[in-house]
């Protein structure tokens, strides 16, 4: 996968918004959301310019209970924000995730295993966007400082070519996006998890905590 750290994806996002703002009406956007807290700023920001449908598709979550909790938090946030946003929850399908990352279990967070996971979730969004006639699709994932915006956008651009639906390039952590998501999470009293969601990130988090205790 080609990485280009010189691309300003948030500038491209702003230019796309400027382009659509000159047209009549709002285009439709399928927004893949990784969780409610990460979606908070993205929804606040993009709802000014798009008709948004949120797709909660995250088979990487480590337990069914955690998946149900995060799904409920996403639904509750949309209601609390009072925005006209449709919500599509999905069933818990961990076997899909484990099949996708087979052989990459021992990679560290942020590496090849995560890139496979990005692709899995973004491709589901691209397929749904294509089948349902959306104008754009994108993901909230780039808001996290732990997520590789270059890899995410490269995957999105490739899927745009494959499925024929425009990918909204972005790096939502820019322009204070991540900090704003933290503020909104507190404002709406949201459950803000301390790990990505998969069992591997959870274990890394536990290892990090143990190492800190030893020092």
Short mmCIF file of N, CA and C in Angstrom, two decimals, residues 62-160:
data_model
loop_
_atom_site.label_atom_id
_atom_site.label_comp_id
_atom_site.label_asym_id
_atom_site.label_seq_id
_atom_site.Cartn_x
_atom_site.Cartn_y
_atom_site.Cartn_z
N UNK A 62 -14.28 -7.16 20.81
CA UNK A 62 -13.83 -8.41 21.42
C UNK A 62 -14.92 -9.27 22.04
N UNK A 63 -16.02 -8.67 22.53
CA UNK A 63 -17.11 -9.46 23.11
C UNK A 63 -18.46 -8.96 22.62
N UNK A 64 -19.44 -9.83 22.68
CA UNK A 64 -20.79 -9.44 22.26
C UNK A 64 -21.35 -8.36 23.18
N UNK A 65 -21.01 -8.42 24.46
CA UNK A 65 -21.49 -7.42 25.42
C UNK A 65 -20.93 -6.04 25.09
N UNK A 66 -19.64 -5.99 24.77
CA UNK A 66 -19.01 -4.72 24.42
C UNK A 66 -19.60 -4.18 23.12
N UNK A 67 -19.85 -5.06 22.18
CA UNK A 67 -20.45 -4.67 20.91
C UNK A 67 -21.83 -4.06 21.13
N UNK A 68 -22.63 -4.71 21.98
CA UNK A 68 -23.98 -4.21 22.28
C UNK A 68 -23.93 -2.85 22.98
N UNK A 69 -22.97 -2.70 23.90
CA UNK A 69 -22.83 -1.44 24.63
C UNK A 69 -22.45 -0.30 23.69
N UNK A 70 -21.51 -0.55 22.79
CA UNK A 70 -21.07 0.51 21.87
C UNK A 70 -22.16 0.83 20.84
N UNK A 71 -22.90 -0.18 20.43
CA UNK A 71 -24.02 0.07 19.52
C UNK A 71 -25.06 0.96 20.19
N UNK A 72 -25.38 0.65 21.44
CA UNK A 72 -26.37 1.44 22.19
C UNK A 72 -25.89 2.87 22.40
N UNK A 73 -24.62 3.04 22.68
CA UNK A 73 -24.06 4.38 22.87
C UNK A 73 -24.14 5.20 21.59
N UNK A 74 -23.90 4.54 20.45
CA UNK A 74 -23.99 5.25 19.17
C UNK A 74 -25.42 5.71 18.92
N UNK A 75 -26.37 4.83 19.14
CA UNK A 75 -27.78 5.17 18.95
C UNK A 75 -28.21 6.30 19.88
N UNK A 76 -27.79 6.21 21.15
CA UNK A 76 -28.16 7.23 22.14
C UNK A 76 -27.57 8.59 21.77
N UNK A 77 -26.34 8.60 21.27
CA UNK A 77 -25.70 9.86 20.91
C UNK A 77 -26.48 10.57 19.80
N UNK A 78 -26.87 9.84 18.78
CA UNK A 78 -27.61 10.42 17.67
C UNK A 78 -28.90 11.07 18.19
N UNK A 79 -29.55 10.39 19.12
CA UNK A 79 -30.79 10.92 19.69
C UNK A 79 -30.50 12.18 20.52
N UNK A 80 -29.46 12.13 21.33
CA UNK A 80 -29.12 13.27 22.19
C UNK A 80 -28.73 14.50 21.38
N UNK A 81 -28.05 14.28 20.25
CA UNK A 81 -27.61 15.41 19.44
C UNK A 81 -28.75 16.06 18.68
N UNK A 82 -29.86 15.36 18.57
CA UNK A 82 -31.04 15.92 17.94
C UNK A 82 -30.87 16.19 16.45
N UNK A 83 -30.04 15.40 15.81
CA UNK A 83 -29.78 15.59 14.38
C UNK A 83 -30.62 14.61 13.57
N UNK A 84 -30.97 15.01 12.35
CA UNK A 84 -31.72 14.12 11.47
C UNK A 84 -30.76 13.15 10.79
N UNK A 85 -30.45 12.10 11.52
CA UNK A 85 -29.46 11.12 11.06
C UNK A 85 -30.05 9.72 11.22
N UNK A 86 -30.01 8.94 10.15
CA UNK A 86 -30.46 7.56 10.21
C UNK A 86 -29.35 6.69 10.79
N UNK A 87 -29.75 5.60 11.43
CA UNK A 87 -28.77 4.72 12.08
C UNK A 87 -29.00 3.28 11.65
N UNK A 88 -27.92 2.62 11.20
CA UNK A 88 -27.99 1.21 10.79
C UNK A 88 -27.07 0.40 11.70
N UNK A 89 -27.64 -0.30 12.69
CA UNK A 89 -26.82 -1.20 13.51
C UNK A 89 -26.61 -2.51 12.76
N UNK A 90 -25.62 -3.26 13.15
CA UNK A 90 -25.37 -4.57 12.53
C UNK A 90 -25.17 -5.61 13.62
N UNK A 91 -25.36 -6.87 13.27
CA UNK A 91 -25.20 -7.95 14.23
C UNK A 91 -23.72 -8.19 14.53
N UNK A 92 -23.47 -8.89 15.61
CA UNK A 92 -22.11 -9.19 16.04
C UNK A 92 -21.57 -10.36 15.22
N UNK A 93 -20.47 -10.13 14.48
CA UNK A 93 -19.92 -11.14 13.57
C UNK A 93 -18.40 -11.27 13.76
N UNK A 94 -17.95 -11.69 14.93
CA UNK A 94 -16.50 -11.74 15.19
C UNK A 94 -15.74 -12.66 14.27
N UNK A 95 -16.40 -13.71 13.78
CA UNK A 95 -15.69 -14.66 12.91
C UNK A 95 -15.23 -14.00 11.62
N UNK A 96 -15.95 -13.00 11.17
CA UNK A 96 -15.56 -12.26 9.95
C UNK A 96 -14.23 -11.55 10.19
N UNK A 97 -14.11 -10.93 11.36
CA UNK A 97 -12.88 -10.22 11.71
C UNK A 97 -11.71 -11.18 11.86
N UNK A 98 -11.91 -12.27 12.60
CA UNK A 98 -10.80 -13.20 12.85
C UNK A 98 -10.33 -13.86 11.55
N UNK A 99 -11.23 -14.11 10.65
CA UNK A 99 -10.84 -14.64 9.34
C UNK A 99 -9.99 -13.63 8.57
N UNK A 100 -10.37 -12.37 8.65
CA UNK A 100 -9.67 -11.31 7.91
C UNK A 100 -8.24 -11.09 8.40
N UNK A 101 -8.02 -11.24 9.71
CA UNK A 101 -6.69 -10.94 10.28
C UNK A 101 -5.89 -12.20 10.60
N UNK A 102 -6.35 -13.34 10.11
CA UNK A 102 -5.66 -14.59 10.38
C UNK A 102 -4.20 -14.52 9.93
N UNK A 103 -3.31 -14.90 10.81
CA UNK A 103 -1.88 -14.84 10.52
C UNK A 103 -1.21 -13.55 10.95
N UNK A 104 -2.02 -12.57 11.35
CA UNK A 104 -1.50 -11.26 11.75
C UNK A 104 -1.75 -10.98 13.24
N UNK A 105 -2.10 -12.02 13.97
CA UNK A 105 -2.50 -11.84 15.37
C UNK A 105 -1.41 -11.20 16.23
N UNK A 106 -0.16 -11.42 15.89
CA UNK A 106 0.93 -10.95 16.75
C UNK A 106 1.51 -9.59 16.31
N UNK A 107 0.92 -9.00 15.31
CA UNK A 107 1.35 -7.66 14.90
C UNK A 107 0.90 -6.64 15.95
N UNK A 108 1.68 -5.60 16.12
CA UNK A 108 1.34 -4.56 17.09
C UNK A 108 0.24 -3.67 16.53
N UNK A 109 -0.45 -2.98 17.44
CA UNK A 109 -1.52 -2.09 17.01
C UNK A 109 -0.97 -1.00 16.09
N UNK A 110 -1.71 -0.73 15.02
CA UNK A 110 -1.29 0.28 14.06
C UNK A 110 -0.60 -0.31 12.83
N UNK A 111 -0.34 -1.61 12.86
CA UNK A 111 0.38 -2.25 11.76
C UNK A 111 -0.53 -2.96 10.77
N UNK A 112 -0.01 -4.04 10.18
CA UNK A 112 -0.70 -4.73 9.10
C UNK A 112 -2.06 -5.29 9.53
N UNK A 113 -2.16 -5.75 10.77
CA UNK A 113 -3.45 -6.29 11.23
C UNK A 113 -4.51 -5.19 11.24
N UNK A 114 -4.14 -4.03 11.72
CA UNK A 114 -5.09 -2.90 11.75
C UNK A 114 -5.50 -2.48 10.34
N UNK A 115 -4.55 -2.50 9.42
CA UNK A 115 -4.86 -2.11 8.05
C UNK A 115 -5.86 -3.09 7.42
N UNK A 116 -5.72 -4.37 7.75
CA UNK A 116 -6.70 -5.36 7.28
C UNK A 116 -8.08 -5.05 7.86
N UNK A 117 -8.09 -4.65 9.12
CA UNK A 117 -9.35 -4.33 9.79
C UNK A 117 -9.98 -3.07 9.19
N UNK A 118 -9.16 -2.08 8.88
CA UNK A 118 -9.68 -0.88 8.20
C UNK A 118 -10.38 -1.28 6.90
N UNK A 119 -9.69 -2.10 6.15
CA UNK A 119 -10.21 -2.51 4.84
C UNK A 119 -11.53 -3.27 4.99
N UNK A 120 -11.58 -4.18 5.95
CA UNK A 120 -12.79 -4.96 6.19
C UNK A 120 -13.98 -4.05 6.44
N UNK A 121 -13.82 -3.07 7.32
CA UNK A 121 -14.95 -2.22 7.70
C UNK A 121 -15.29 -1.20 6.62
N UNK A 122 -14.28 -0.65 5.99
CA UNK A 122 -14.53 0.31 4.92
C UNK A 122 -15.15 -0.35 3.70
N UNK A 123 -14.76 -1.58 3.42
CA UNK A 123 -15.34 -2.25 2.25
C UNK A 123 -16.82 -2.55 2.49
N UNK A 124 -17.18 -2.90 3.71
CA UNK A 124 -18.60 -3.12 4.01
C UNK A 124 -19.38 -1.82 3.79
N UNK A 125 -18.79 -0.69 4.19
CA UNK A 125 -19.44 0.60 3.98
C UNK A 125 -19.56 0.91 2.49
N UNK A 126 -18.50 0.62 1.74
CA UNK A 126 -18.53 0.88 0.29
C UNK A 126 -19.60 0.04 -0.40
N UNK A 127 -19.70 -1.23 -0.01
CA UNK A 127 -20.71 -2.11 -0.59
C UNK A 127 -22.11 -1.60 -0.29
N UNK A 128 -22.33 -1.20 0.95
CA UNK A 128 -23.66 -0.72 1.34
C UNK A 128 -23.98 0.58 0.63
N UNK A 129 -22.98 1.46 0.55
CA UNK A 129 -23.19 2.76 -0.13
C UNK A 129 -23.54 2.55 -1.59
N UNK A 130 -22.86 1.61 -2.23
CA UNK A 130 -23.13 1.30 -3.63
C UNK A 130 -24.53 0.75 -3.81
N UNK A 131 -24.89 -0.23 -2.99
CA UNK A 131 -26.18 -0.90 -3.11
C UNK A 131 -27.34 0.04 -2.81
N UNK A 132 -27.10 1.02 -1.94
CA UNK A 132 -28.18 1.90 -1.50
C UNK A 132 -28.17 3.27 -2.18
N UNK A 133 -27.25 3.47 -3.10
CA UNK A 133 -27.25 4.70 -3.89
C UNK A 133 -26.77 5.95 -3.18
N UNK A 134 -25.85 5.81 -2.23
CA UNK A 134 -25.30 6.98 -1.55
C UNK A 134 -24.35 7.74 -2.48
N UNK A 135 -24.24 9.04 -2.24
CA UNK A 135 -23.32 9.86 -3.03
C UNK A 135 -21.89 9.72 -2.54
N UNK A 136 -21.72 9.57 -1.23
CA UNK A 136 -20.39 9.49 -0.60
C UNK A 136 -20.41 8.42 0.48
N UNK A 137 -19.20 7.96 0.84
CA UNK A 137 -19.03 7.18 2.07
C UNK A 137 -17.71 7.59 2.70
N UNK A 138 -17.61 7.40 4.00
CA UNK A 138 -16.36 7.67 4.72
C UNK A 138 -16.43 7.00 6.08
N UNK A 139 -15.42 7.22 6.92
CA UNK A 139 -15.36 6.61 8.24
C UNK A 139 -14.91 7.62 9.29
N UNK A 140 -15.30 7.37 10.53
CA UNK A 140 -14.87 8.20 11.65
C UNK A 140 -13.46 7.85 12.12
N UNK A 141 -12.91 6.76 11.65
CA UNK A 141 -11.68 6.22 12.22
C UNK A 141 -10.51 7.21 12.26
N UNK A 142 -10.44 8.11 11.30
CA UNK A 142 -9.28 9.01 11.24
C UNK A 142 -9.26 10.03 12.36
N UNK A 143 -10.31 10.10 13.17
CA UNK A 143 -10.31 11.08 14.27
C UNK A 143 -9.37 10.64 15.39
N UNK A 144 -9.09 9.35 15.46
CA UNK A 144 -8.24 8.85 16.53
C UNK A 144 -6.76 9.11 16.26
N UNK A 145 -6.02 9.63 17.24
CA UNK A 145 -4.57 9.80 17.07
C UNK A 145 -3.85 8.46 16.88
N UNK A 146 -4.52 7.36 17.22
CA UNK A 146 -3.92 6.03 17.09
C UNK A 146 -4.13 5.41 15.72
N UNK A 147 -4.93 6.05 14.87
CA UNK A 147 -5.27 5.47 13.57
C UNK A 147 -4.47 6.14 12.46
N UNK A 148 -4.09 5.35 11.48
CA UNK A 148 -3.24 5.78 10.37
C UNK A 148 -4.11 6.41 9.27
N UNK A 149 -4.17 7.73 9.25
CA UNK A 149 -5.02 8.44 8.28
C UNK A 149 -4.57 8.19 6.84
N UNK A 150 -3.28 8.02 6.63
CA UNK A 150 -2.78 7.76 5.28
C UNK A 150 -3.31 6.41 4.78
N UNK A 151 -3.17 5.38 5.61
CA UNK A 151 -3.66 4.05 5.23
C UNK A 151 -5.17 4.08 5.02
N UNK A 152 -5.90 4.73 5.91
CA UNK A 152 -7.35 4.81 5.78
C UNK A 152 -7.77 5.45 4.47
N UNK A 153 -7.15 6.56 4.13
CA UNK A 153 -7.52 7.26 2.90
C UNK A 153 -7.08 6.51 1.66
N UNK A 154 -5.93 5.85 1.71
CA UNK A 154 -5.53 5.02 0.56
C UNK A 154 -6.52 3.89 0.32
N UNK A 155 -7.00 3.28 1.40
CA UNK A 155 -8.00 2.22 1.27
C UNK A 155 -9.30 2.79 0.73
N UNK A 156 -9.73 3.93 1.27
CA UNK A 156 -10.96 4.56 0.81
C UNK A 156 -10.92 4.93 -0.66
N UNK A 157 -9.80 5.47 -1.10
CA UNK A 157 -9.64 5.86 -2.50
C UNK A 157 -9.70 4.63 -3.42
N UNK A 158 -9.04 3.53 -2.98
CA UNK A 158 -9.07 2.29 -3.76
C UNK A 158 -10.49 1.74 -3.86
N UNK A 159 -11.23 1.81 -2.76
CA UNK A 159 -12.61 1.31 -2.75
C UNK A 159 -13.53 2.20 -3.59
N UNK A 160 -13.24 3.48 -3.62
CA UNK A 160 -14.01 4.40 -4.49
C UNK A 160 -13.91 3.94 -5.95
#
